Coordinates of N, CA, C and O in Angstrom, one line a residue:
X1 N 0.9 -1.8 0.2 CA 0.4 -0.2 -0.3 C 0.8 1.6 -0.3 O 2.0 1.3 0.7
X2 N 0.3 1.9 -1.1 CA 1.2 3.3 -1.1 C 1.3 4.6 0.4 O -0.2 4.6 -0.1
X3 N 2.1 5.6 0.9 CA 1.4 6.7 1.1 C 2.4 7.7 1.2 O 2.9 7.5 0.8
X4 N 1.0 8.9 1.4 CA 2.1 9.6 1.0 C 3.1 10.4 2.2 O 2.3 10.1 3.8
X5 N 4.3 11.0 1.9 CA 5.2 11.5 3.6 C 4.0 12.4 3.9 O 3.4 13.1 3.4
X6 N 4.4 12.7 5.5 CA 3.6 14.0 5.8 C 2.4 13.3 7.0 O 1.6 14.2 7.2
X7 N 1.8 12.4 6.0 CA 0.0 12.2 6.8 C 0.5 10.7 7.8 O 1.8 10.7 7.8
X8 N -0.8 10.9 8.7 CA -0.6 10.2 9.7 C 0.4 9.1 10.0 O 0.0 8.4 8.7
X9 N 1.9 9.1 10.9 CA 2.7 8.2 11.0 C 3.7 8.0 10.0 O 3.9 6.3 9.6
X10 N 4.1 8.3 8.7 CA 4.9 8.6 8.2 C 5.4 9.7 7.9 O 5.3 11.1 8.2
X11 N 7.3 9.3 8.1 CA 7.8 10.4 8.0 C 9.3 10.0 7.0 O 10.0 9.5 7.4
X12 N 9.7 10.6 6.2 CA 10.8 10.4 6.0 C 12.1 10.6 6.6 O 13.4 10.8 5.7
X13 N 12.1 11.5 7.4 CA 12.9 11.7 8.8 C 13.4 10.4 9.3 O 14.2 10.7 9.3
X14 N 12.1 9.8 9.3 CA 12.7 8.8 10.1 C 13.0 7.5 9.1 O 13.7 6.6 9.7
X15 N 13.0 7.6 7.9 CA 13.4 6.4 7.1 C 15.4 7.1 6.9 O 15.9 6.2 7.3
X16 N 15.6 8.3 7.0 CA 16.5 9.1 7.0 C 17.4 8.0 8.1 O 19.1 8.0 7.9
X17 N 16.4 8.7 9.7 CA 17.5 8.2 10.9 C 17.5 6.9 10.7 O 19.2 6.4 11.2
X18 N 17.0 5.9 10.1 CA 17.4 4.5 10.2 C 18.1 4.3 9.2 O 19.1 3.6 9.8
X19 N 18.0 5.0 8.1 CA 19.5 4.5 7.2 C 20.7 4.7 7.5 O 21.9 4.2 7.5
X20 N 21.0 6.0 8.5 CA 22.3 6.4 9.1 C 22.6 5.6 10.5 O 23.7 4.9 10.6
X21 N 21.7 4.7 11.3 CA 21.5 3.7 12.1 C 22.3 3.0 11.3 O 23.3 1.7 12.1
X22 N 20.9 2.5 9.9 CA 22.5 1.3 9.3 C 24.0 0.9 8.9 O 24.5 0.1 9.3
X23 N 23.6 2.9 8.4 CA 24.9 2.8 8.7 C 27.0 2.8 9.2 O 27.3 2.3 9.0
X24 N 25.6 2.7 11.1 CA 26.6 2.6 11.8 C 26.7 1.6 12.0 O 27.5 0.8 12.4
X25 N 25.9 0.8 12.2 CA 26.4 -0.7 11.8 C 26.7 -1.6 11.1 O 27.9 -2.1 11.4
X26 N 26.8 -0.2 9.6 CA 28.0 -1.3 9.2 C 29.2 -0.7 9.2 O 30.2 -1.7 8.8
X27 N 28.9 0.1 9.6 CA 30.8 1.2 10.3 C 31.4 -0.7 11.3 O 32.5 -0.9 11.2
X28 N 30.6 -0.4 11.9 CA 30.9 -1.5 13.4 C 31.1 -3.1 12.5 O 31.8 -3.3 13.1
X29 N 30.1 -3.5 12.3 CA 30.5 -4.2 12.0 C 32.5 -4.4 11.0 O 32.8 -5.1 11.0
X30 N 32.4 -3.9 10.5 CA 33.7 -3.6 9.3 C 34.5 -3.2 10.9 O 35.5 -3.9 10.8
X31 N 34.9 -2.4 11.6 CA 35.3 -1.9 13.0 C 35.9 -3.3 13.5 O 36.8 -4.0 14.1
X32 N 34.6 -4.1 14.1 CA 34.5 -5.3 14.8 C 35.2 -6.8 14.3 O 35.6 -7.9 14.1
X33 N 35.6 -6.9 12.5 CA 36.4 -7.5 11.5 C 34.8 -8.7 11.2 O 35.6 -9.7 12.0
X34 N 33.9 -8.2 11.7 CA 33.0 -9.4 11.4 C 32.5 -9.6 10.5 O 33.4 -9.3 9.0
X35 N 32.7 -11.3 10.2 CA 32.3 -12.3 8.9 C 30.1 -12.1 9.1 O 29.3 -12.4 9.4
X36 N 29.7 -12.2 7.7 CA 28.7 -12.7 7.9 C 27.5 -11.9 7.1 O 28.1 -10.8 6.7
X37 N 25.8 -12.6 8.2 CA 25.3 -10.5 7.1 C 25.3 -9.8 8.5 O 25.8 -9.4 9.4
X38 N 24.3 -8.8 7.9 CA 24.3 -7.3 8.8 C 22.3 -7.6 9.5 O 21.7 -8.0 8.3
X39 N 22.7 -7.3 10.5 CA 21.0 -6.8 10.8 C 21.0 -5.5 11.0 O 21.5 -4.9 11.7
X40 N 20.1 -5.4 9.9 CA 19.4 -4.0 9.8 C 18.2 -3.6 10.0 O 17.1 -5.1 10.0
X41 N 17.9 -2.4 10.1 CA 16.4 -1.9 10.4 C 15.7 -1.6 9.3 O 16.9 -1.2 8.0
X42 N 14.4 -1.6 8.3 CA 13.9 -1.4 7.9 C 13.5 0.0 7.8 O 13.9 0.9 9.0
X43 N 13.8 0.4 6.5 CA 13.9 1.7 6.1 C 12.9 2.7 5.7 O 12.8 3.5 5.1
X44 N 11.1 1.8 5.9 CA 10.5 2.2 5.6 C 9.7 3.5 6.1 O 10.1 4.3 6.6
X45 N 9.2 3.9 6.0 CA 8.8 5.7 5.9 C 8.0 6.2 7.6 O 7.8 6.7 7.7
X46 N 7.5 4.2 8.3 CA 7.0 4.2 8.8 C 7.6 4.7 10.7 O 7.9 4.0 10.4
X47 N 7.0 5.6 11.0 CA 7.3 6.3 12.5 C 7.4 4.8 13.2 O 8.5 5.4 13.7
X48 N 6.4 4.3 13.3 CA 6.6 3.0 14.2 C 7.3 2.0 14.0 O 7.6 0.9 15.4
X49 N 8.0 1.8 12.8 CA 8.3 0.6 12.8 C 9.7 0.5 13.6 O 10.5 1.3 13.2
X50 N 10.3 -0.8 14.0 CA 10.8 -1.0 14.8 C 11.5 -2.2 13.9 O 12.6 -3.0 15.3
X51 N 11.0 -3.0 12.9 CA 11.3 -3.8 12.1 C 13.0 -4.3 12.2 O 13.9 -3.2 11.3
X52 N 13.5 -5.4 12.4 CA 14.8 -5.9 11.8 C 15.2 -6.8 10.4 O 13.8 -7.2 10.9
X53 N 16.1 -6.5 9.2 CA 16.0 -8.7 8.7 C 17.7 -8.8 8.3 O 18.1 -7.6 8.7
X54 N 17.9 -9.8 7.8 CA 19.4 -10.0 8.1 C 19.7 -10.0 6.4 O 18.6 -10.2 5.7
X55 N 20.5 -9.6 5.8 CA 21.3 -9.7 4.3 C 22.4 -9.5 4.1 O 23.4 -9.0 5.3
X56 N 22.9 -10.0 3.2 CA 24.8 -9.9 3.1 C 25.5 -8.8 2.6 O 24.6 -7.0 2.2
X57 N 26.0 -8.7 3.2 CA 26.9 -6.8 3.2 C 26.9 -6.5 2.1 O 26.9 -5.6 1.4
X58 N 27.6 -8.3 0.3 CA 27.2 -7.4 -0.8 C 26.0 -6.5 -1.4 O 26.2 -5.7 -1.7
X59 N 24.9 -7.1 -0.5 CA 23.4 -6.9 -1.3 C 23.8 -5.6 -0.4 O 23.2 -3.6 -1.2
X60 N 24.2 -5.3 0.4 CA 24.1 -3.5 1.3 C 24.7 -3.0 1.0 O 24.6 -1.8 0.8
X61 N 26.1 -3.0 0.2 CA 27.3 -2.5 -0.1 C 26.3 -2.0 -1.9 O 26.2 -0.7 -2.0
X62 N 25.9 -3.2 -2.6 CA 25.5 -3.0 -3.8 C 23.9 -1.6 -3.9 O 24.0 -1.0 -4.8
X63 N 23.1 -1.7 -3.0 CA 22.2 -0.9 -2.1 C 22.7 0.9 -2.1 O 22.2 1.4 -2.9
X64 N 23.7 0.1 -1.5 CA 23.9 1.9 -0.9 C 24.7 2.9 -1.8 O 24.8 4.0 -1.8
X65 N 25.2 2.4 -2.7 CA 25.8 3.0 -4.2 C 25.1 4.2 -4.4 O 25.5 4.7 -5.5
X66 N 23.7 3.8 -4.0 CA 22.6 4.4 -4.9 C 22.5 5.6 -4.1 O 21.3 4.9 -2.9
X67 N 22.7 6.6 -3.6 CA 21.7 7.3 -2.8 C 19.9 7.5 -2.6 O 19.7 8.0 -1.3
X68 N 19.6 7.9 -3.2 CA 18.2 7.5 -3.4 C 17.3 6.4 -2.7 O 15.9 6.6 -2.4
X69 N 17.8 5.2 -3.1 CA 17.6 3.8 -2.4 C 17.9 3.5 -1.0 O 18.2 3.6 -0.4
X70 N 16.5 3.2 -0.6 CA 15.4 2.7 0.9 C 15.6 1.4 0.6 O 15.5 0.8 -0.5
X71 N 16.7 0.3 2.2 CA 15.5 -1.1 2.2 C 14.4 -1.1 3.5 O 14.3 -0.3 3.9
X72 N 13.5 -1.7 2.9 CA 11.8 -2.1 2.8 C 11.6 -3.3 3.9 O 12.4 -3.9 2.5
X73 N 11.4 -3.8 4.7 CA 11.1 -4.9 5.1 C 10.1 -5.1 4.4 O 8.9 -4.8 3.6
X74 N 9.9 -6.5 3.3 CA 8.5 -6.7 2.4 C 7.7 -6.8 3.1 O 7.1 -7.3 4.1
X75 N 7.0 -6.6 2.7 CA 5.0 -6.2 3.1 C 5.1 -5.2 3.6 O 4.2 -4.8 4.1
X76 N 6.1 -4.4 3.9 CA 6.1 -3.2 4.4 C 5.4 -1.1 3.0 O 6.0 -2.1 2.8
X77 N 5.0 -0.6 3.8 CA 4.0 0.1 3.2 C 5.8 0.6 2.1 O 6.3 1.4 2.7
X78 N 5.7 1.0 1.1 CA 6.2 1.5 0.3 C 5.2 2.9 0.1 O 4.2 3.5 -0.3
X79 N 5.9 4.1 0.3 CA 6.0 5.7 0.1 C 5.4 5.8 -2.1 O 6.2 5.2 -2.8
X80 N 3.9 6.7 -2.0 CA 4.0 7.1 -3.1 C 5.1 7.9 -3.9 O 5.5 7.9 -6.0
X81 N 5.8 8.0 -3.4 CA 7.0 9.1 -3.7 C 8.4 7.8 -4.5 O 9.4 8.4 -4.4
X82 N 8.1 6.5 -4.1 CA 8.5 5.2 -3.9 C 8.5 4.2 -5.2 O 7.4 4.4 -5.5
X83 N 9.2 4.2 -5.7 CA 9.3 2.5 -6.8 C 10.1 1.3 -6.3 O 10.7 2.0 -6.2
X84 N 9.2 0.4 -6.7 CA 10.7 -0.8 -5.6 C 11.5 -1.0 -7.4 O 10.8 -1.0 -8.3
X85 N 12.5 -1.0 -7.1 CA 13.9 -1.1 -7.9 C 14.1 -2.7 -7.9 O 15.3 -3.1 -8.5
X86 N 13.8 -3.5 -6.7 CA 14.6 -5.3 -6.4 C 13.8 -5.1 -5.3 O 13.7 -5.0 -4.9
X87 N 13.3 -7.1 -5.8 CA 13.2 -7.5 -5.1 C 14.1 -8.7 -4.4 O 14.3 -9.4 -5.0
X88 N 14.3 -8.6 -2.8 CA 14.7 -9.9 -2.4 C 14.3 -10.7 -1.6 O 13.1 -10.3 -1.1
X89 N 15.0 -12.0 -0.6 CA 14.3 -12.6 0.2 C 14.0 -12.2 1.2 O 14.9 -11.6 2.2
X90 N 13.0 -11.5 1.6 CA 12.6 -10.7 3.4 C 12.2 -9.4 2.7 O 11.7 -9.0 3.9
X91 N 13.4 -8.5 2.0 CA 13.0 -7.3 1.4 C 13.1 -7.0 0.2 O 13.0 -7.5 -0.6
X92 N 12.6 -5.8 0.1 CA 11.9 -4.6 -1.2 C 13.5 -3.8 -1.5 O 13.9 -2.9 0.0
X93 N 14.2 -3.1 -2.6 CA 14.4 -2.0 -2.9 C 14.0 -1.3 -3.0 O 13.4 -1.6 -4.0
X94 N 14.0 0.3 -2.1 CA 12.9 1.2 -3.1 C 13.8 1.9 -3.4 O 14.9 2.7 -2.7
X95 N 13.1 3.0 -4.9 CA 14.2 4.3 -5.0 C 13.0 5.2 -4.8 O 11.5 5.5 -5.6
X96 N 14.0 6.1 -4.4 CA 12.7 8.1 -4.1 C 13.3 8.3 -5.5 O 14.4 8.7 -6.1
X97 N 12.4 9.2 -6.0 CA 12.7 10.2 -7.6 C 13.1 11.6 -6.5 O 12.5 11.9 -5.2
X98 N 13.5 12.2 -7.6 CA 14.1 13.7 -7.0 C 13.1 14.0 -6.3 O 13.3 14.6 -5.1
X99 N 11.5 14.4 -7.0 CA 11.4 15.5 -7.0 C 10.3 14.6 -5.3 O 9.3 15.5 -4.6
X100 N 10.1 13.7 -5.2 CA 9.2 12.8 -3.8 C 9.9 12.9 -2.9 O 9.9 13.7 -1.8
X101 N 11.9 13.3 -2.6 CA 13.1 13.9 -1.9 C 12.9 15.0 -1.7 O 12.8 14.9 -0.1
X102 N 12.6 15.7 -2.3 CA 12.1 17.2 -2.0 C 10.4 17.2 -1.3 O 10.4 18.2 -0.4
X103 N 9.2 16.5 -1.5 CA 9.0 16.9 -0.8 C 8.4 15.7 -0.1 O 7.5 16.4 1.2
X104 N 9.1 14.7 0.9 CA 9.8 14.3 1.6 C 9.9 15.3 3.0 O 10.0 15.5 4.0
X105 N 11.0 16.1 2.0 CA 11.9 17.2 3.2 C 10.6 17.9 3.9 O 10.9 18.9 4.9
X106 N 10.3 18.9 2.9 CA 9.3 19.2 2.8 C 8.2 18.7 4.2 O 7.8 19.3 5.0
X107 N 7.9 18.0 3.4 CA 6.4 17.5 4.6 C 6.3 17.3 6.1 O 6.2 16.9 6.8
X108 N 8.9 17.0 6.4 CA 8.5 16.1 7.8 C 9.0 18.3 8.5 O 9.5 17.7 9.0
X109 N 9.5 18.9 7.5 CA 9.4 20.0 8.0 C 8.6 21.1 9.5 O 7.5 21.0 8.8
X110 N 8.3 20.9 10.3 CA 8.2 22.5 11.3 C 7.2 23.5 10.6 O 7.7 23.8 9.3
X111 N 5.9 23.0 10.3 CA 4.9 24.9 9.7 C 5.8 26.0 10.6 O 5.5 26.2 11.6
X112 N 5.6 27.1 9.4 CA 6.3 28.0 9.9 C 5.2 29.5 10.6 O 3.9 29.0 9.3
X113 N 5.1 29.6 11.2 CA 4.7 30.6 11.2 C 4.8 31.8 11.3 O 6.2 32.2 11.7
X114 N 3.8 33.1 10.5 CA 4.6 34.8 10.8 C 3.6 35.3 11.3 O 2.0 34.9 10.7
X115 N 4.4 36.5 11.5 CA 2.8 37.1 12.7 C 3.0 38.2 12.0 O 3.2 38.3 10.9
X116 N 2.0 39.1 12.0 CA 2.0 40.5 11.0 C 0.8 41.6 12.1 O 0.8 42.4 12.4

């Protein structure tokens, strides 16, 4: 099901935050010379989502080469500004359009009030 950014419970800022957390997980994986797969957070737009899934380091690195791509747990909502570019075992890779990214940022900004 597709949702708009800024609608109840949907936030591009939360997507970005989880992406940053996943990047930290990847750095720690390297720092501790870990082998095997990564346990990452879903990067869907739901504010309440804290789901995780396992993926290969190679798949993770491949997705991160594209700055507009996000990792979403299979069955989780895809935002209207996104399209599925790859389906993997247990998760999908979505890509935001440049216009959708701009709308996402605007939707997450607090309303500015101007006095008169």
